[in-house]
Coordinates of C-alpha atoms in Angstrom, one line a residue:
X51 CA 56.2 57.8 37.1
X52 CA 58.6 57.4 40.0
X53 CA 60.7 54.3 40.0
X54 CA 59.7 51.7 42.5
X55 CA 63.2 51.3 43.8
X56 CA 65.3 48.2 44.3
X57 CA 65.0 46.3 47.6
X58 CA 68.3 45.0 48.8
X59 CA 68.4 42.3 51.5
X60 CA 69.7 43.4 54.9
X61 CA 72.6 41.0 54.6
X62 CA 74.2 43.5 52.2
X63 CA 75.4 45.3 55.3
X64 CA 78.3 42.8 55.3
X65 CA 79.6 44.2 52.0
X66 CA 82.6 46.5 52.2
X67 CA 81.5 50.0 53.1
X68 CA 83.9 51.7 50.7
X69 CA 82.4 49.9 47.7
X70 CA 78.9 50.8 48.7
X71 CA 79.8 54.4 49.3
X72 CA 81.3 54.8 45.8
X73 CA 78.5 53.2 43.9
X74 CA 75.3 54.1 45.9
X75 CA 76.1 57.2 47.9
X76 CA 73.1 59.1 46.4
X77 CA 70.5 56.3 46.2
X78 CA 71.2 54.0 49.1
X79 CA 68.7 54.1 52.0
X80 CA 67.8 51.7 54.8
X81 CA 64.3 51.3 56.1
X82 CA 63.6 50.2 59.7
X83 CA 60.0 49.4 60.4
X84 CA 58.1 49.3 63.7
X85 CA 59.0 45.7 64.2
X86 CA 62.7 46.4 63.9
X87 CA 63.2 44.8 60.5
X88 CA 65.8 46.5 58.3
X89 CA 65.7 46.6 54.5
X90 CA 68.3 48.4 52.3
X91 CA 66.6 50.2 49.5
X92 CA 68.0 51.6 46.2
X93 CA 65.7 54.5 45.5
X94 CA 66.0 57.8 43.6
X95 CA 64.6 61.0 44.9
X96 CA 61.3 60.5 43.1
X97 CA 60.8 57.1 44.7
X98 CA 61.5 58.6 48.2
X99 CA 59.1 61.5 47.6
X100 CA 56.4 59.1 46.5
X101 CA 57.1 56.7 49.4
X102 CA 57.0 59.3 52.3
X103 CA 55.0 62.1 50.6
X104 CA 57.5 65.0 51.0
X105 CA 58.6 67.8 48.7
X106 CA 61.8 67.9 46.8
X107 CA 63.0 70.9 48.8
X108 CA 62.7 68.8 52.0
X109 CA 64.6 65.9 50.4
X110 CA 67.3 68.3 49.3
X111 CA 68.2 68.9 53.0
X112 CA 69.3 65.3 53.2
X113 CA 71.6 65.5 50.2
X114 CA 75.2 64.6 51.4
X115 CA 76.7 66.7 48.6
X116 CA 75.0 69.9 49.8
X117 CA 75.7 71.7 53.0
X118 CA 72.7 72.5 55.1
X119 CA 72.4 73.4 58.8
X120 CA 70.9 71.0 61.3
X121 CA 67.1 70.8 61.0
X122 CA 64.1 69.0 62.4
X123 CA 61.1 69.6 60.2
X124 CA 57.6 68.4 60.7
X125 CA 55.6 67.7 57.6
X126 CA 52.1 66.3 57.1
X127 CA 53.1 62.6 57.1
X128 CA 56.8 62.6 57.9
X129 CA 59.6 64.2 60.0
X130 CA 62.6 65.3 58.1
X131 CA 65.7 65.0 60.2
X132 CA 69.1 66.5 59.3
X133 CA 71.5 66.2 62.2
X134 CA 75.2 66.0 61.1
X135 CA 75.6 62.5 59.7
X136 CA 72.1 61.4 60.7
X137 CA 69.9 62.1 57.6
X138 CA 66.6 60.5 58.2
X139 CA 62.9 60.6 57.3
X140 CA 60.6 59.4 60.0
X141 CA 57.0 58.3 59.4
X142 CA 54.4 56.6 61.6
X143 CA 55.5 53.2 60.2
X144 CA 59.1 53.3 59.3
X145 CA 62.4 55.2 59.5
X146 CA 64.5 55.9 56.3
X147 CA 68.2 56.6 56.9
X148 CA 70.5 57.7 54.1
X149 CA 73.9 56.1 53.5
X150 CA 73.4 53.0 55.6
X151 CA 77.0 51.9 55.1
X152 CA 78.5 54.9 56.7
X153 CA 80.4 54.0 59.8
X154 CA 78.6 56.6 61.9
X155 CA 75.1 55.5 60.6
X156 CA 75.5 51.8 61.3
X157 CA 75.2 52.2 65.1
X158 CA 72.1 54.2 64.7
X159 CA 70.5 51.5 62.5
X160 CA 71.4 48.9 65.1
X161 CA 69.9 51.0 67.9
X162 CA 66.7 51.5 65.9
X163 CA 66.5 47.7 65.4
X164 CA 66.8 47.2 69.1
X165 CA 64.5 49.9 70.5
X166 CA 61.7 50.3 67.9
X167 CA 60.0 47.0 68.3
X168 CA 57.1 47.3 70.8
X169 CA 57.5 45.7 74.2
X170 CA 55.9 42.2 74.2
X171 CA 53.6 41.4 77.1
X172 CA 55.4 38.1 77.7
X173 CA 58.4 40.0 79.1
X174 CA 56.3 41.3 82.0
X175 CA 56.8 39.7 85.3
X176 CA 54.6 36.7 86.1
X177 CA 52.7 36.9 89.4
X178 CA 50.0 35.0 91.1
X179 CA 47.7 38.0 91.2
X180 CA 46.0 38.3 87.8
X181 CA 44.6 41.7 88.7
X182 CA 48.1 43.1 89.4
X183 CA 49.3 41.6 86.1
X184 CA 46.4 43.2 84.3
X185 CA 47.3 46.6 85.8
X186 CA 50.9 46.2 84.6
X187 CA 49.8 45.2 81.1
X188 CA 47.5 48.2 80.9
X189 CA 50.1 50.6 82.1
X190 CA 52.7 49.2 79.7
X191 CA 50.2 49.4 76.8
X192 CA 49.4 53.0 77.8
X193 CA 53.0 53.9 77.9
X194 CA 53.7 52.5 74.4
X195 CA 50.7 54.3 73.0
X196 CA 51.4 57.6 74.6
X197 CA 54.9 57.5 73.2
X198 CA 54.3 56.9 69.5
X199 CA 56.6 55.3 67.0
X200 CA 57.9 58.6 65.5
X201 CA 59.0 59.8 68.9
X202 CA 60.9 56.6 69.7
X203 CA 62.8 57.0 66.4
X204 CA 63.4 60.7 67.1
X205 CA 64.8 59.8 70.5
X206 CA 67.2 57.3 69.0
X207 CA 68.4 59.9 66.5
X208 CA 68.8 62.6 69.2
X209 CA 70.6 60.2 71.5
X210 CA 72.9 59.2 68.7
X211 CA 73.9 62.7 67.7
X212 CA 74.3 63.9 71.3
X213 CA 76.4 60.9 72.2
X214 CA 78.5 61.4 69.0
X215 CA 79.2 65.0 69.7
X216 CA 79.9 64.4 73.4
X217 CA 82.4 61.6 72.4
X218 CA 84.2 64.0 70.0
X219 CA 84.3 66.6 72.8
X220 CA 85.9 64.1 75.2
X221 CA 88.5 63.1 72.6
X222 CA 89.3 66.7 72.0
X223 CA 89.7 67.4 75.8
X224 CA 92.0 64.3 76.1
X225 CA 94.3 65.8 73.5
X226 CA 94.0 69.5 74.3
X227 CA 94.7 69.7 78.0
X228 CA 98.1 67.8 77.9
X229 CA 99.1 69.9 74.9
X230 CA 98.3 73.1 76.6
X231 CA 100.1 72.1 79.8
X232 CA 103.2 71.2 77.7
X233 CA 103.0 74.5 75.9
X234 CA 103.1 76.4 79.2
X235 CA 106.1 74.5 80.3
X236 CA 108.0 74.9 77.0
X237 CA 107.1 77.4 74.3
X238 CA 108.3 75.9 71.0
X239 CA 107.1 76.0 67.3
X240 CA 106.0 72.4 67.5
X241 CA 103.9 72.9 70.6
X242 CA 102.4 76.1 69.2
X243 CA 101.5 74.4 65.9
X244 CA 99.9 71.5 67.8
X245 CA 97.8 73.9 69.9
X246 CA 96.8 75.8 66.8
X247 CA 95.4 72.6 65.2
X248 CA 93.6 71.7 68.4
X249 CA 92.0 75.2 68.6
X250 CA 90.9 74.9 65.0
X251 CA 89.3 71.5 65.7
X252 CA 87.6 72.9 68.8
X253 CA 86.2 75.8 66.8
X254 CA 84.7 73.5 64.1
X255 CA 83.3 71.2 66.8
X256 CA 81.8 74.1 68.7
X257 CA 80.0 75.3 65.5
X258 CA 78.6 71.8 65.0
X259 CA 77.3 71.5 68.6
X260 CA 75.8 75.0 68.5
X261 CA 73.9 74.2 65.3
X262 CA 72.2 71.2 66.9
X263 CA 71.6 73.2 70.2
X264 CA 70.1 76.1 68.3
X265 CA 67.8 73.8 66.4
X266 CA 66.5 72.1 69.6
X267 CA 66.1 75.5 71.3
X268 CA 64.2 76.9 68.3
X269 CA 62.0 73.9 68.3
X270 CA 61.3 74.1 72.0
X271 CA 60.3 77.8 71.7
X272 CA 57.6 77.1 69.1
X273 CA 54.7 74.9 70.2
X274 CA 53.3 74.8 66.7
X275 CA 56.5 73.3 65.3
X276 CA 56.4 70.6 68.1
X277 CA 52.8 69.9 67.3
X278 CA 53.7 69.3 63.7
X279 CA 55.9 66.4 64.9
X280 CA 52.9 64.5 66.3
X281 CA 52.4 62.3 63.2
X282 CA 50.2 59.7 64.9
X283 CA 48.0 62.4 66.4
X284 CA 47.5 64.1 63.0
X285 CA 46.8 60.7 61.4
X286 CA 44.3 59.9 64.1
X287 CA 42.5 63.2 63.7
X288 CA 42.5 62.8 59.9
X289 CA 40.9 59.4 60.1
X290 CA 38.4 60.5 62.8
X291 CA 34.8 61.0 61.6
X292 CA 34.6 64.4 63.4
X293 CA 37.7 66.6 63.3
X294 CA 36.2 69.6 65.2
X295 CA 37.8 68.5 68.5
X296 CA 34.5 68.3 70.4
X297 CA 34.3 64.5 70.6
X298 CA 37.4 62.4 70.6
X299 CA 37.2 59.0 68.9
X300 CA 39.1 56.3 70.6
X301 CA 40.7 53.5 68.6
X302 CA 40.2 49.9 69.8
X303 CA 43.9 49.8 70.8
X304 CA 43.7 53.0 72.8
X305 CA 43.6 52.8 76.6
X306 CA 40.4 53.5 78.4
X307 CA 39.4 56.9 79.7
X308 CA 39.7 55.6 83.2
X309 CA 43.4 54.7 82.6
X310 CA 43.9 58.2 81.2
X311 CA 42.4 59.8 84.3
X312 CA 44.5 57.6 86.5
X313 CA 47.6 59.1 84.9
X314 CA 46.4 62.7 85.4
X315 CA 49.5 63.5 87.4
X316 CA 51.5 63.4 84.2
X317 CA 49.0 64.5 81.6
X318 CA 46.4 67.2 81.7
X319 CA 42.8 66.9 80.4
X320 CA 43.9 69.0 77.4
X321 CA 46.2 66.2 76.3
X322 CA 43.2 64.0 75.6
X323 CA 41.3 66.6 73.6
X324 CA 43.9 69.2 72.7
X325 CA 45.6 69.1 69.3
X326 CA 48.5 71.3 70.4
X327 CA 49.4 69.7 73.7
X328 CA 53.2 69.0 73.3
X329 CA 54.1 68.0 76.9
X330 CA 55.5 64.6 76.1
X331 CA 57.6 65.8 73.2
X332 CA 58.7 68.9 75.1
X333 CA 60.1 66.7 77.9
X334 CA 61.9 64.6 75.4
X335 CA 63.5 67.5 73.6
X336 CA 64.4 69.2 76.9
X337 CA 66.3 66.1 78.1
X338 CA 68.6 66.1 75.0
X339 CA 68.8 69.9 74.9
X340 CA 70.3 69.7 78.4
X341 CA 72.7 67.0 77.2
X342 CA 73.9 69.1 74.2
X343 CA 74.0 72.1 76.5
X344 CA 76.4 70.2 78.8
X345 CA 78.6 69.4 75.7
X346 CA 78.6 73.0 74.8
X347 CA 79.6 74.0 78.3
X348 CA 82.6 71.6 78.1
X349 CA 83.7 73.3 74.9
X350 CA 83.3 76.7 76.5
X351 CA 85.4 75.6 79.5
X352 CA 88.1 74.3 77.0
X353 CA 88.0 77.6 75.1
X354 CA 88.5 79.5 78.4
X355 CA 91.4 77.3 79.3
X356 CA 93.0 78.0 75.9
X357 CA 92.4 81.7 76.4
X358 CA 94.0 81.5 79.9
X359 CA 97.0 79.6 78.4
X360 CA 97.4 82.3 75.7
X361 CA 97.3 85.0 78.3
X362 CA 99.9 83.2 80.4
X363 CA 102.1 82.8 77.3
X364 CA 101.7 86.5 76.5
X365 CA 102.8 87.4 80.0
X366 CA 105.9 85.2 79.6
X367 CA 106.7 86.9 76.3
X368 CA 106.2 90.3 77.8
X369 CA 108.5 89.4 80.6
X370 CA 111.2 88.3 78.2
X371 CA 110.6 91.4 76.2
X372 CA 111.1 93.6 79.3
X373 CA 114.3 91.7 80.1
X374 CA 115.6 92.5 76.6
X375 CA 114.6 96.2 77.0
X376 CA 116.4 96.3 80.4
X377 CA 119.6 94.9 78.9
X378 CA 119.4 97.4 76.1
X379 CA 119.0 100.3 78.5
X380 CA 122.0 99.1 80.5
X381 CA 124.1 98.9 77.4
X382 CA 122.9 102.4 76.4
X383 CA 123.7 103.8 79.8
X384 CA 127.2 102.3 79.5
X385 CA 127.7 103.7 76.1
X386 CA 126.7 107.2 77.2
X387 CA 129.0 107.0 80.2
X388 CA 132.0 106.0 78.1
X389 CA 131.2 108.8 75.7
X390 CA 132.3 111.2 78.5
X391 CA 135.8 109.8 78.3
X392 CA 135.7 110.1 74.5
X393 CA 134.8 113.8 74.9
X394 CA 137.7 114.4 77.3
X395 CA 140.1 112.5 75.0
X396 CA 138.8 114.5 72.1
X397 CA 139.4 117.8 73.9
X398 CA 142.9 117.0 75.0
X399 CA 143.8 115.4 71.7
X400 CA 143.2 118.5 69.6
X401 CA 146.3 119.8 67.9
X402 CA 145.9 123.4 69.3
X403 CA 148.7 125.1 71.2
X404 CA 147.7 126.3 74.7
X405 CA 150.1 127.2 77.6
X406 CA 148.4 125.3 80.5
X407 CA 149.3 121.9 79.2
X408 CA 152.9 122.4 80.3
X409 CA 154.2 121.6 83.7
X410 CA 150.7 120.7 84.9
X411 CA 150.9 116.9 84.9
X412 CA 149.0 116.7 88.1
X413 CA 145.9 117.8 86.2
X414 CA 145.7 114.5 84.4
X415 CA 144.5 112.6 87.5
X416 CA 141.9 115.2 88.3
X417 CA 140.5 115.1 84.8
X418 CA 140.3 111.3 85.0
X419 CA 138.5 111.5 88.4
X420 CA 136.1 114.2 87.1
X421 CA 135.3 112.2 84.0
X422 CA 134.6 109.0 86.0
X423 CA 132.2 111.0 88.4
X424 CA 130.4 112.4 85.4
X425 CA 130.1 109.0 83.8
X426 CA 128.8 107.4 87.0
X427 CA 126.3 110.2 87.4
X428 CA 125.0 109.8 83.9
X429 CA 124.7 106.0 84.3
X430 CA 122.8 106.3 87.6
X431 CA 120.5 109.0 86.3
X432 CA 119.5 106.9 83.2
X433 CA 118.9 103.8 85.4
X434 CA 116.8 105.7 88.0
X435 CA 114.7 107.4 85.3
X436 CA 114.1 104.0 83.6
X437 CA 112.9 102.4 86.9
X438 CA 110.8 105.4 87.7
X439 CA 109.0 105.1 84.3
X440 CA 108.6 101.3 84.8
X441 CA 110.8 100.4 81.8
X442 CA 112.9 97.9 83.8
X443 CA 112.3 95.8 86.8
X444 CA 113.6 96.6 90.3

């Protein structure tokens, strides 16, 4: 028998997060129902499996000690959601979030408490025309029914993860662009190490964004997977006397057929009878897919800026390398030129008797002039050849 679990009052949110994380990291859940009421639960995996009717392999995706890619899975009575720090199970009646004391999860819980409660008719504008008020109430009721509880919870989760990743991207941009500009102005070990760390952080963040983006794209490409997320529709079909799809049974709280037809500009006749019409969910997922795509484009732009900076630095290093090669060639040319004088000195310095070294002192200046001309010719030839081959600048 699965344990029933311990219900903790919602006031326990005021306890220090570090203590809760240490003691209840694997059993602490928070439940947010359709009225926005939150309850902290202490349940083991068997209690969760019994509560939401999912398999152990699906619950394993939400284990914080294991590393699984982002996933949005539709099951018979629940939606299993694993998006970075948002690890949730969504049913038609409640949302279960893991690790409610996590700093990144607390804003999601607060947003669920604010947006999950249905809109009360008292908040509608009061007018003198009762018929106009009735139309507004009918439209508002139709809106809330067409957008079921599980989709409102899914929207909060998608908005939270997209906003979280976009905020991390903007923080990275704030740190990266000044660091890259400083590196282009002064190449130093400190600046290079700083840019290296920023590039590593950008790579990790890009992988996280792409995982969420790929999951949304894969979900949008498969209508059957999106149809599995319609928990309220599946529950309605399961409770209907005839499930063959020929006659649709309207619940007492459902809007009338006339109100459905009046909204035909946004829904097709198939949405009334079709089990696999996923237009509403597709529009919801496309909106957040575009948002996560924009975040991915920001990171792509940042990566291109980093690559351009690396190319600019490599050009600067190549320029300095060419200057060193040029200096080396000049020194080599001078060494070769001076070696001509060494050759002449070696010839005249040999201890060999020969007759023409007597009474021919005027030959000394001609030998010096000839050696200088040969040295200059060698130097000019080496320099001209190096410029012709592009080894040195002009």
